[in-house]
């Protein structure tokens, strides 16, 4: 009896692999598939050549155009940011201060040895960090 059930299961399983029989179904023919033609962009008849004497498209500053495309141009400051800048003395700042900060003739205030040691300290996670102060 077991052999008969096993044989019937085997026959049913193998009949699914054939193209005719109980489990027949329509399949697409993979060899009948054809490629579609590539898309072609039609010419734009609305474009006209530039008039003589007009600036060329190459005269546009590509760096500025890219920055404006990425960041959207200068954003207006919020009321909080504007108030903070006013309290910090934005009106008193020299216009070209960022260019002259690294100048050797710029006068700086000596903050002392402790600040110099902190700035010169090697990078690390702080596990072995020690601080000493000298009187």
mmCIF file of N, CA and C in Angstrom:
data_model
loop_
_atom_site.group_PDB
_atom_site.id
_atom_site.type_symbol
_atom_site.label_atom_id
_atom_site.label_comp_id
_atom_site.label_asym_id
_atom_site.label_seq_id
_atom_site.Cartn_x
_atom_site.Cartn_y
_atom_site.Cartn_z
ATOM 1 N N UNK A 1 0.820 -1.195 0.000
ATOM 2 C CA UNK A 1 0.000 0.000 0.000
ATOM 3 C C UNK A 1 0.861 1.256 0.000
ATOM 4 N N UNK A 2 1.929 1.221 0.802
ATOM 5 C CA UNK A 2 2.834 2.377 0.854
ATOM 6 C C UNK A 2 3.481 2.631 -0.496
ATOM 7 N N UNK A 3 3.837 1.551 -1.163
ATOM 8 C CA UNK A 3 4.499 1.706 -2.451
ATOM 9 C C UNK A 3 3.547 2.319 -3.479
ATOM 10 N N UNK A 4 2.286 1.967 -3.406
ATOM 11 C CA UNK A 4 1.312 2.499 -4.341
ATOM 12 C C UNK A 4 1.098 4.003 -4.117
ATOM 13 N N UNK A 5 1.041 4.431 -2.861
ATOM 14 C CA UNK A 5 0.878 5.852 -2.543
ATOM 15 C C UNK A 5 2.112 6.628 -2.972
ATOM 16 N N UNK A 6 3.274 6.045 -2.730
ATOM 17 C CA UNK A 6 4.530 6.687 -3.122
ATOM 18 C C UNK A 6 4.618 6.809 -4.644
ATOM 19 N N UNK A 7 4.232 5.792 -5.362
ATOM 20 C CA UNK A 7 4.268 5.818 -6.825
ATOM 21 C C UNK A 7 3.271 6.850 -7.371
ATOM 22 N N UNK A 8 2.080 6.947 -6.766
ATOM 23 C CA UNK A 8 1.086 7.923 -7.227
ATOM 24 C C UNK A 8 1.575 9.344 -6.969
ATOM 25 N N UNK A 9 2.221 9.578 -5.840
ATOM 26 C CA UNK A 9 2.781 10.900 -5.554
ATOM 27 C C UNK A 9 3.896 11.253 -6.516
ATOM 28 N N UNK A 10 4.727 10.276 -6.859
ATOM 29 C CA UNK A 10 5.812 10.511 -7.796
ATOM 30 C C UNK A 10 5.282 10.826 -9.188
ATOM 31 N N UNK A 11 4.253 10.116 -9.617
ATOM 32 C CA UNK A 11 3.655 10.359 -10.933
ATOM 33 C C UNK A 11 3.017 11.752 -10.963
ATOM 34 N N UNK A 12 2.330 12.142 -9.894
ATOM 35 C CA UNK A 12 1.701 13.466 -9.847
ATOM 36 C C UNK A 12 2.755 14.567 -9.868
ATOM 37 N N UNK A 13 3.864 14.333 -9.170
ATOM 38 C CA UNK A 13 4.929 15.325 -9.151
ATOM 39 C C UNK A 13 5.581 15.463 -10.516
ATOM 40 N N UNK A 14 5.848 14.346 -11.166
ATOM 41 C CA UNK A 14 6.485 14.395 -12.479
ATOM 42 C C UNK A 14 5.544 14.915 -13.566
ATOM 43 N N UNK A 15 4.266 14.763 -13.383
ATOM 44 C CA UNK A 15 3.339 15.243 -14.414
ATOM 45 C C UNK A 15 3.287 16.772 -14.445
ATOM 46 N N UNK A 16 3.674 17.419 -13.345
ATOM 47 C CA UNK A 16 3.705 18.886 -13.324
ATOM 48 C C UNK A 16 4.834 19.423 -14.184
ATOM 49 N N UNK A 17 5.844 18.620 -14.439
ATOM 50 C CA UNK A 17 6.981 19.075 -15.243
ATOM 51 C C UNK A 17 6.688 19.017 -16.731
ATOM 52 N N UNK A 18 5.769 18.242 -17.155
ATOM 53 C CA UNK A 18 5.485 18.092 -18.576
ATOM 54 C C UNK A 18 4.624 19.217 -19.114
ATOM 55 N N UNK A 19 4.526 19.292 -20.449
ATOM 56 C CA UNK A 19 3.737 20.351 -21.066
ATOM 57 C C UNK A 19 2.315 19.901 -21.371
ATOM 58 N N UNK A 20 2.033 18.669 -21.179
ATOM 59 C CA UNK A 20 0.672 18.198 -21.405
ATOM 60 C C UNK A 20 0.255 17.398 -20.180
ATOM 61 N N UNK A 21 -1.006 17.349 -19.967
ATOM 62 C CA UNK A 21 -1.490 16.571 -18.833
ATOM 63 C C UNK A 21 -2.370 17.408 -17.934
ATOM 64 N N UNK A 22 -2.439 16.991 -16.683
ATOM 65 C CA UNK A 22 -3.328 17.601 -15.711
ATOM 66 C C UNK A 22 -2.929 19.033 -15.370
ATOM 67 N N UNK A 23 -1.613 19.309 -15.287
ATOM 68 C CA UNK A 23 -1.129 20.619 -14.859
ATOM 69 C C UNK A 23 -0.683 21.492 -16.025
ATOM 70 N N UNK A 24 -1.321 21.376 -17.167
ATOM 71 C CA UNK A 24 -0.935 22.148 -18.335
ATOM 72 C C UNK A 24 -1.332 23.621 -18.143
ATOM 73 N N UNK A 25 -0.450 24.527 -18.470
ATOM 74 C CA UNK A 25 -0.742 25.955 -18.386
ATOM 75 C C UNK A 25 -0.006 26.675 -19.510
ATOM 76 N N UNK A 26 -0.497 27.843 -19.868
ATOM 77 C CA UNK A 26 0.120 28.618 -20.934
ATOM 78 C C UNK A 26 1.305 29.385 -20.378
ATOM 79 N N UNK A 27 2.429 29.294 -21.063
ATOM 80 C CA UNK A 27 3.639 30.000 -20.648
ATOM 81 C C UNK A 27 4.060 30.953 -21.762
ATOM 82 N N UNK A 28 4.686 32.072 -21.409
ATOM 83 C CA UNK A 28 5.178 32.966 -22.465
ATOM 84 C C UNK A 28 6.368 32.342 -23.174
ATOM 85 N N UNK A 29 6.467 32.628 -24.449
ATOM 86 C CA UNK A 29 7.590 32.125 -25.234
ATOM 87 C C UNK A 29 8.754 33.095 -25.086
ATOM 88 N N UNK A 30 9.812 32.677 -24.398
ATOM 89 C CA UNK A 30 10.932 33.581 -24.148
ATOM 90 C C UNK A 30 11.724 33.913 -25.406
ATOM 91 N N UNK A 31 11.561 33.139 -26.461
ATOM 92 C CA UNK A 31 12.281 33.429 -27.695
ATOM 93 C C UNK A 31 11.510 34.390 -28.602
ATOM 94 N N UNK A 32 10.242 34.659 -28.290
ATOM 95 C CA UNK A 32 9.434 35.549 -29.113
ATOM 96 C C UNK A 32 9.518 37.000 -28.645
ATOM 97 N N UNK A 33 10.286 37.265 -27.609
ATOM 98 C CA UNK A 33 10.396 38.622 -27.065
ATOM 99 C C UNK A 33 11.299 39.439 -27.985
ATOM 100 N N UNK A 34 10.856 40.642 -28.311
ATOM 101 C CA UNK A 34 11.677 41.509 -29.153
ATOM 102 C C UNK A 34 12.003 42.780 -28.385
ATOM 103 N N UNK A 35 13.101 43.390 -28.742
ATOM 104 C CA UNK A 35 13.512 44.631 -28.089
ATOM 105 C C UNK A 35 12.722 45.796 -28.664
ATOM 106 N N UNK A 36 12.445 46.768 -27.769
ATOM 107 C CA UNK A 36 11.784 47.975 -28.232
ATOM 108 C C UNK A 36 12.841 48.965 -28.699
ATOM 109 N N UNK A 37 12.446 49.802 -29.621
ATOM 110 C CA UNK A 37 13.366 50.818 -30.127
ATOM 111 C C UNK A 37 13.661 51.823 -29.007
ATOM 112 N N UNK A 38 14.877 52.374 -28.948
ATOM 113 C CA UNK A 38 15.189 53.349 -27.900
ATOM 114 C C UNK A 38 14.372 54.625 -28.080
ATOM 115 N N UNK A 39 14.153 55.298 -26.961
ATOM 116 C CA UNK A 39 13.400 56.548 -27.021
ATOM 117 C C UNK A 39 14.213 57.616 -27.736
ATOM 118 N N UNK A 40 13.549 58.406 -28.535
ATOM 119 C CA UNK A 40 14.201 59.480 -29.268
ATOM 120 C C UNK A 40 13.543 60.784 -28.850
ATOM 121 N N UNK A 41 14.353 61.748 -28.469
ATOM 122 C CA UNK A 41 13.821 63.051 -28.080
ATOM 123 C C UNK A 41 13.588 63.859 -29.353
ATOM 124 N N UNK A 42 12.366 64.281 -29.563
ATOM 125 C CA UNK A 42 12.096 65.050 -30.782
ATOM 126 C C UNK A 42 12.730 66.430 -30.680
ATOM 127 N N UNK A 43 13.060 67.024 -31.798
ATOM 128 C CA UNK A 43 13.656 68.362 -31.757
ATOM 129 C C UNK A 43 12.664 69.383 -31.230
ATOM 130 N N UNK A 44 13.171 70.375 -30.510
ATOM 131 C CA UNK A 44 12.330 71.437 -29.957
ATOM 132 C C UNK A 44 12.343 72.599 -30.947
ATOM 133 N N UNK A 45 11.238 72.785 -31.628
ATOM 134 C CA UNK A 45 11.168 73.823 -32.642
ATOM 135 C C UNK A 45 10.930 75.204 -32.041
ATOM 136 N N UNK A 46 10.696 75.257 -30.708
ATOM 137 C CA UNK A 46 10.489 76.549 -30.060
ATOM 138 C C UNK A 46 11.818 77.254 -29.789
ATOM 139 N N UNK A 47 12.924 76.532 -29.827
ATOM 140 C CA UNK A 47 14.236 77.145 -29.602
ATOM 141 C C UNK A 47 14.654 77.957 -30.817
ATOM 142 N N UNK A 48 15.153 79.121 -30.549
ATOM 143 C CA UNK A 48 15.640 79.974 -31.636
ATOM 144 C C UNK A 48 17.083 80.337 -31.335
ATOM 145 N N UNK A 49 17.895 80.569 -32.335
ATOM 146 C CA UNK A 49 19.279 80.956 -32.065
ATOM 147 C C UNK A 49 19.319 82.327 -31.396
ATOM 148 N N UNK A 50 20.337 82.584 -30.564
ATOM 149 C CA UNK A 50 20.408 83.884 -29.884
ATOM 150 C C UNK A 50 20.627 85.013 -30.886
ATOM 151 N N UNK A 51 20.054 86.139 -30.520
ATOM 152 C CA UNK A 51 20.195 87.314 -31.387
ATOM 153 C C UNK A 51 21.612 87.857 -31.277
ATOM 154 N N UNK A 52 22.128 88.473 -32.326
ATOM 155 C CA UNK A 52 23.484 89.028 -32.257
ATOM 156 C C UNK A 52 23.566 90.124 -31.188
ATOM 157 N N UNK A 53 24.649 90.081 -30.396
ATOM 158 C CA UNK A 53 24.865 91.094 -29.374
ATOM 159 C C UNK A 53 24.344 90.712 -28.001
ATOM 160 N N UNK A 54 23.584 89.621 -27.877
ATOM 161 C CA UNK A 54 23.085 89.199 -26.569
ATOM 162 C C UNK A 54 24.163 88.363 -25.874
ATOM 163 N N UNK A 55 24.199 88.367 -24.542
ATOM 164 C CA UNK A 55 25.221 87.579 -23.849
ATOM 165 C C UNK A 55 24.986 86.085 -24.064
ATOM 166 N N UNK A 56 26.063 85.345 -24.186
ATOM 167 C CA UNK A 56 25.944 83.909 -24.427
ATOM 168 C C UNK A 56 25.592 83.183 -23.134
ATOM 169 N N UNK A 57 25.173 81.959 -23.273
ATOM 170 C CA UNK A 57 24.811 81.157 -22.105
ATOM 171 C C UNK A 57 26.048 80.811 -21.282
ATOM 172 N N UNK A 58 27.222 80.844 -21.885
ATOM 173 C CA UNK A 58 28.458 80.531 -21.171
ATOM 174 C C UNK A 58 28.855 81.651 -20.217
ATOM 175 N N UNK A 59 28.236 82.827 -20.334
ATOM 176 C CA UNK A 59 28.569 83.944 -19.464
ATOM 177 C C UNK A 59 27.950 83.798 -18.074
ATOM 178 N N UNK A 60 27.073 82.822 -17.885
ATOM 179 C CA UNK A 60 26.447 82.598 -16.586
ATOM 180 C C UNK A 60 27.484 81.987 -15.649
ATOM 181 N N UNK A 61 27.561 82.500 -14.411
ATOM 182 C CA UNK A 61 28.504 81.981 -13.426
ATOM 183 C C UNK A 61 27.992 80.631 -12.934
ATOM 184 N N UNK A 62 28.641 79.552 -13.367
ATOM 185 C CA UNK A 62 28.157 78.215 -13.041
ATOM 186 C C UNK A 62 28.298 77.912 -11.554
ATOM 187 N N UNK A 63 29.326 78.453 -10.904
ATOM 188 C CA UNK A 63 29.495 78.216 -9.466
ATOM 189 C C UNK A 63 28.353 78.811 -8.663
ATOM 190 N N UNK A 64 27.991 80.029 -9.000
ATOM 191 C CA UNK A 64 26.890 80.691 -8.297
ATOM 192 C C UNK A 64 25.565 79.983 -8.600
ATOM 193 N N UNK A 65 25.388 79.571 -9.849
ATOM 194 C CA UNK A 65 24.155 78.870 -10.213
ATOM 195 C C UNK A 65 24.048 77.539 -9.473
ATOM 196 N N UNK A 66 25.170 76.825 -9.318
ATOM 197 C CA UNK A 66 25.160 75.552 -8.594
ATOM 198 C C UNK A 66 24.852 75.762 -7.116
ATOM 199 N N UNK A 67 25.470 76.778 -6.503
ATOM 200 C CA UNK A 67 25.206 77.049 -5.090
ATOM 201 C C UNK A 67 23.744 77.440 -4.877
ATOM 202 N N UNK A 68 23.190 78.212 -5.798
ATOM 203 C CA UNK A 68 21.797 78.612 -5.665
ATOM 204 C C UNK A 68 20.875 77.429 -5.880
ATOM 205 N N UNK A 69 21.261 76.509 -6.763
ATOM 206 C CA UNK A 69 20.434 75.326 -6.981
ATOM 207 C C UNK A 69 20.472 74.408 -5.764
ATOM 208 N N UNK A 70 21.623 74.311 -5.110
ATOM 209 C CA UNK A 70 21.730 73.428 -3.950
ATOM 210 C C UNK A 70 21.115 74.029 -2.698
ATOM 211 N N UNK A 71 21.388 75.291 -2.441
ATOM 212 C CA UNK A 71 20.993 75.883 -1.170
ATOM 213 C C UNK A 71 19.885 76.914 -1.295
ATOM 214 N N UNK A 72 19.481 77.276 -2.485
ATOM 215 C CA UNK A 72 18.361 78.182 -2.661
ATOM 216 C C UNK A 72 18.670 79.637 -2.424
ATOM 217 N N UNK A 73 19.910 80.034 -2.445
ATOM 218 C CA UNK A 73 20.254 81.441 -2.260
ATOM 219 C C UNK A 73 20.264 81.824 -0.793
ATOM 220 N N UNK A 74 20.537 83.078 -0.505
ATOM 221 C CA UNK A 74 20.612 83.498 0.892
ATOM 222 C C UNK A 74 19.232 83.457 1.548
ATOM 223 N N UNK A 75 19.178 82.832 2.715
ATOM 224 C CA UNK A 75 17.909 82.730 3.436
ATOM 225 C C UNK A 75 17.778 83.895 4.406
ATOM 226 N N UNK A 76 16.582 84.397 4.597
ATOM 227 C CA UNK A 76 16.401 85.474 5.569
ATOM 228 C C UNK A 76 16.629 84.957 6.983
ATOM 229 N N UNK A 77 17.201 85.785 7.815
ATOM 230 C CA UNK A 77 17.483 85.393 9.200
ATOM 231 C C UNK A 77 16.199 85.464 10.024
ATOM 232 N N UNK A 78 16.101 84.562 10.989
ATOM 233 C CA UNK A 78 14.940 84.582 11.872
ATOM 234 C C UNK A 78 15.080 85.749 12.848
ATOM 235 N N UNK A 79 13.987 86.081 13.522
ATOM 236 C CA UNK A 79 14.006 87.200 14.470
ATOM 237 C C UNK A 79 14.961 86.905 15.633
ATOM 238 N N UNK A 80 15.021 85.669 16.071
ATOM 239 C CA UNK A 80 15.909 85.300 17.179
ATOM 240 C C UNK A 80 17.367 85.427 16.766
ATOM 241 N N UNK A 81 17.692 84.933 15.564
ATOM 242 C CA UNK A 81 19.072 85.014 15.090
ATOM 243 C C UNK A 81 19.493 86.463 14.881
ATOM 244 N N UNK A 82 18.596 87.273 14.325
ATOM 245 C CA UNK A 82 18.914 88.687 14.117
ATOM 246 C C UNK A 82 19.129 89.399 15.450
ATOM 247 N N UNK A 83 18.313 89.080 16.463
ATOM 248 C CA UNK A 83 18.479 89.704 17.779
ATOM 249 C C UNK A 83 19.791 89.290 18.422
ATOM 250 N N UNK A 84 20.172 88.019 18.267
ATOM 251 C CA UNK A 84 21.439 87.546 18.838
ATOM 252 C C UNK A 84 22.623 88.233 18.160
ATOM 253 N N UNK A 85 22.552 88.414 16.847
ATOM 254 C CA UNK A 85 23.640 89.088 16.134
ATOM 255 C C UNK A 85 23.739 90.559 16.535
ATOM 256 N N UNK A 86 22.606 91.197 16.753
ATOM 257 C CA UNK A 86 22.626 92.603 17.182
ATOM 258 C C UNK A 86 23.246 92.738 18.565
ATOM 259 N N UNK A 87 22.907 91.811 19.481
ATOM 260 C CA UNK A 87 23.473 91.865 20.837
ATOM 261 C C UNK A 87 24.972 91.577 20.812
ATOM 262 N N UNK A 88 25.413 90.772 19.850
ATOM 263 C CA UNK A 88 26.838 90.444 19.756
ATOM 264 C C UNK A 88 27.630 91.572 19.121
ATOM 265 N N UNK A 89 26.979 92.562 18.583
ATOM 266 C CA UNK A 89 27.678 93.707 18.005
ATOM 267 C C UNK A 89 27.951 93.579 16.528
ATOM 268 N N UNK A 90 26.997 93.091 15.792
ATOM 269 C CA UNK A 90 27.175 92.929 14.347
ATOM 270 C C UNK A 90 27.398 94.277 13.663
ATOM 271 N N UNK A 91 26.791 95.325 14.165
ATOM 272 C CA UNK A 91 26.925 96.632 13.533
ATOM 273 C C UNK A 91 28.333 97.201 13.711
ATOM 274 N N UNK A 92 29.068 96.748 14.728
ATOM 275 C CA UNK A 92 30.409 97.265 15.003
ATOM 276 C C UNK A 92 31.511 96.465 14.311
ATOM 277 N N UNK A 93 31.189 95.363 13.663
ATOM 278 C CA UNK A 93 32.206 94.504 13.053
ATOM 279 C C UNK A 93 32.774 95.157 11.800
ATOM 280 N N UNK A 94 34.066 94.984 11.606
ATOM 281 C CA UNK A 94 34.728 95.477 10.409
ATOM 282 C C UNK A 94 34.352 94.586 9.229
ATOM 283 N N UNK A 95 34.167 95.173 8.068
ATOM 284 C CA UNK A 95 33.680 94.429 6.907
ATOM 285 C C UNK A 95 34.609 93.299 6.497
ATOM 286 N N UNK A 96 35.904 93.502 6.446
ATOM 287 C CA UNK A 96 36.829 92.475 5.984
ATOM 288 C C UNK A 96 37.566 91.782 7.105
ATOM 289 N N UNK A 97 36.940 91.590 8.251
ATOM 290 C CA UNK A 97 37.628 91.052 9.414
ATOM 291 C C UNK A 97 38.108 89.621 9.201
ATOM 292 N N UNK A 98 37.390 88.849 8.440
ATOM 293 C CA UNK A 98 37.798 87.454 8.251
ATOM 294 C C UNK A 98 39.066 87.348 7.427
ATOM 295 N N UNK A 99 39.360 88.320 6.594
ATOM 296 C CA UNK A 99 40.591 88.269 5.801
ATOM 297 C C UNK A 99 41.795 88.650 6.633
ATOM 298 N N UNK A 100 41.611 89.464 7.643
ATOM 299 C CA UNK A 100 42.775 89.950 8.384
ATOM 300 C C UNK A 100 43.021 89.197 9.687
ATOM 301 N N UNK A 101 42.209 88.212 10.027
ATOM 302 C CA UNK A 101 42.410 87.489 11.284
ATOM 303 C C UNK A 101 43.703 86.697 11.251
ATOM 304 N N UNK A 102 44.027 86.072 10.143
ATOM 305 C CA UNK A 102 45.242 85.273 10.069
ATOM 306 C C UNK A 102 46.487 86.077 9.760
ATOM 307 N N UNK A 103 46.381 87.375 9.649
ATOM 308 C CA UNK A 103 47.514 88.234 9.335
ATOM 309 C C UNK A 103 48.490 88.270 10.517
ATOM 310 N N UNK A 104 49.796 88.150 10.272
ATOM 311 C CA UNK A 104 50.763 88.184 11.381
ATOM 312 C C UNK A 104 50.757 89.514 12.137
ATOM 313 N N UNK A 105 50.312 90.587 11.526
ATOM 314 C CA UNK A 105 50.302 91.881 12.197
ATOM 315 C C UNK A 105 49.078 92.068 13.090
ATOM 316 N N UNK A 106 48.169 91.069 13.118
ATOM 317 C CA UNK A 106 46.977 91.175 13.951
ATOM 318 C C UNK A 106 47.372 91.067 15.415
ATOM 319 N N UNK A 107 46.883 91.978 16.234
ATOM 320 C CA UNK A 107 47.175 91.959 17.664
ATOM 321 C C UNK A 107 46.249 90.972 18.351
ATOM 322 N N UNK A 108 46.829 90.121 19.177
ATOM 323 C CA UNK A 108 46.052 89.136 19.916
ATOM 324 C C UNK A 108 46.347 89.274 21.399
ATOM 325 N N UNK A 109 45.464 88.762 22.214
ATOM 326 C CA UNK A 109 45.631 88.808 23.667
ATOM 327 C C UNK A 109 46.209 87.482 24.119
ATOM 328 N N UNK A 110 47.245 87.536 24.954
ATOM 329 C CA UNK A 110 47.863 86.326 25.473
ATOM 330 C C UNK A 110 46.963 85.746 26.561
ATOM 331 N N UNK A 111 46.455 84.541 26.333
ATOM 332 C CA UNK A 111 45.546 83.918 27.287
ATOM 333 C C UNK A 111 46.284 83.151 28.372
ATOM 334 N N UNK A 112 47.577 82.992 28.240
ATOM 335 C CA UNK A 112 48.338 82.312 29.283
ATOM 336 C C UNK A 112 48.722 80.901 28.887
ATOM 337 N N UNK A 113 49.532 80.296 29.746
ATOM 338 C CA UNK A 113 50.068 78.967 29.474
ATOM 339 C C UNK A 113 48.989 77.889 29.535
ATOM 340 N N UNK A 114 47.996 78.062 30.382
ATOM 341 C CA UNK A 114 46.956 77.038 30.511
ATOM 342 C C UNK A 114 46.179 76.895 29.212
ATOM 343 N N UNK A 115 45.801 77.997 28.605
ATOM 344 C CA UNK A 115 45.078 77.941 27.338
ATOM 345 C C UNK A 115 45.959 77.348 26.255
ATOM 346 N N UNK A 116 47.236 77.718 26.227
ATOM 347 C CA UNK A 116 48.161 77.166 25.239
ATOM 348 C C UNK A 116 48.294 75.666 25.414
ATOM 349 N N UNK A 117 48.356 75.177 26.672
ATOM 350 C CA UNK A 117 48.467 73.737 26.924
ATOM 351 C C UNK A 117 47.205 72.995 26.502
ATOM 352 N N UNK A 118 46.065 73.610 26.734
ATOM 353 C CA UNK A 118 44.806 72.962 26.332
ATOM 354 C C UNK A 118 44.732 72.846 24.814
ATOM 355 N N UNK A 119 45.106 73.895 24.123
ATOM 356 C CA UNK A 119 45.054 73.867 22.655
ATOM 357 C C UNK A 119 46.077 72.895 22.092
ATOM 358 N N UNK A 120 47.249 72.786 22.717
ATOM 359 C CA UNK A 120 48.314 71.917 22.216
ATOM 360 C C UNK A 120 48.168 70.475 22.682
ATOM 361 N N UNK A 121 47.166 70.157 23.494
ATOM 362 C CA UNK A 121 47.001 68.803 24.007
ATOM 363 C C UNK A 121 46.681 67.846 22.864
ATOM 364 N N UNK A 122 47.221 66.621 22.942
ATOM 365 C CA UNK A 122 46.931 65.649 21.886
ATOM 366 C C UNK A 122 45.474 65.194 21.966
ATOM 367 N N UNK A 123 44.960 64.764 20.809
ATOM 368 C CA UNK A 123 43.586 64.283 20.768
ATOM 369 C C UNK A 123 43.506 62.929 21.450
ATOM 370 N N UNK A 124 42.382 62.632 22.016
ATOM 371 C CA UNK A 124 42.175 61.342 22.674
ATOM 372 C C UNK A 124 40.796 61.301 23.278
ATOM 373 N N UNK A 125 40.488 60.153 23.910
ATOM 374 C CA UNK A 125 39.162 60.014 24.501
ATOM 375 C C UNK A 125 39.103 60.560 25.917
ATOM 376 N N UNK A 126 40.229 60.973 26.492
ATOM 377 C CA UNK A 126 40.241 61.592 27.806
ATOM 378 C C UNK A 126 40.407 60.620 28.943
ATOM 379 N N UNK A 127 40.622 59.329 28.656
ATOM 380 C CA UNK A 127 40.779 58.344 29.728
ATOM 381 C C UNK A 127 42.033 58.601 30.552
ATOM 382 N N UNK A 128 43.108 59.006 29.896
ATOM 383 C CA UNK A 128 44.374 59.220 30.592
ATOM 384 C C UNK A 128 44.678 60.699 30.776
ATOM 385 N N UNK A 129 43.683 61.545 30.694
ATOM 386 C CA UNK A 129 43.909 62.980 30.779
ATOM 387 C C UNK A 129 44.210 63.398 32.216
ATOM 388 N N UNK A 130 45.166 64.313 32.352
ATOM 389 C CA UNK A 130 45.503 64.851 33.662
ATOM 390 C C UNK A 130 45.648 66.358 33.526
ATOM 391 N N UNK A 131 45.227 67.052 34.522
ATOM 392 C CA UNK A 131 45.338 68.504 34.516
ATOM 393 C C UNK A 131 46.096 68.949 35.753
ATOM 394 N N UNK A 132 47.053 69.816 35.549
ATOM 395 C CA UNK A 132 47.773 70.380 36.684
ATOM 396 C C UNK A 132 47.807 71.888 36.510
ATOM 397 N N UNK A 133 47.730 72.563 37.620
ATOM 398 C CA UNK A 133 47.824 74.025 37.585
ATOM 399 C C UNK A 133 49.056 74.433 38.374
ATOM 400 N N UNK A 134 49.756 75.397 37.858
ATOM 401 C CA UNK A 134 50.947 75.887 38.539
ATOM 402 C C UNK A 134 50.616 77.227 39.165
ATOM 403 N N UNK A 135 51.008 77.391 40.421
ATOM 404 C CA UNK A 135 50.694 78.675 41.085
ATOM 405 C C UNK A 135 51.506 79.815 40.550
#
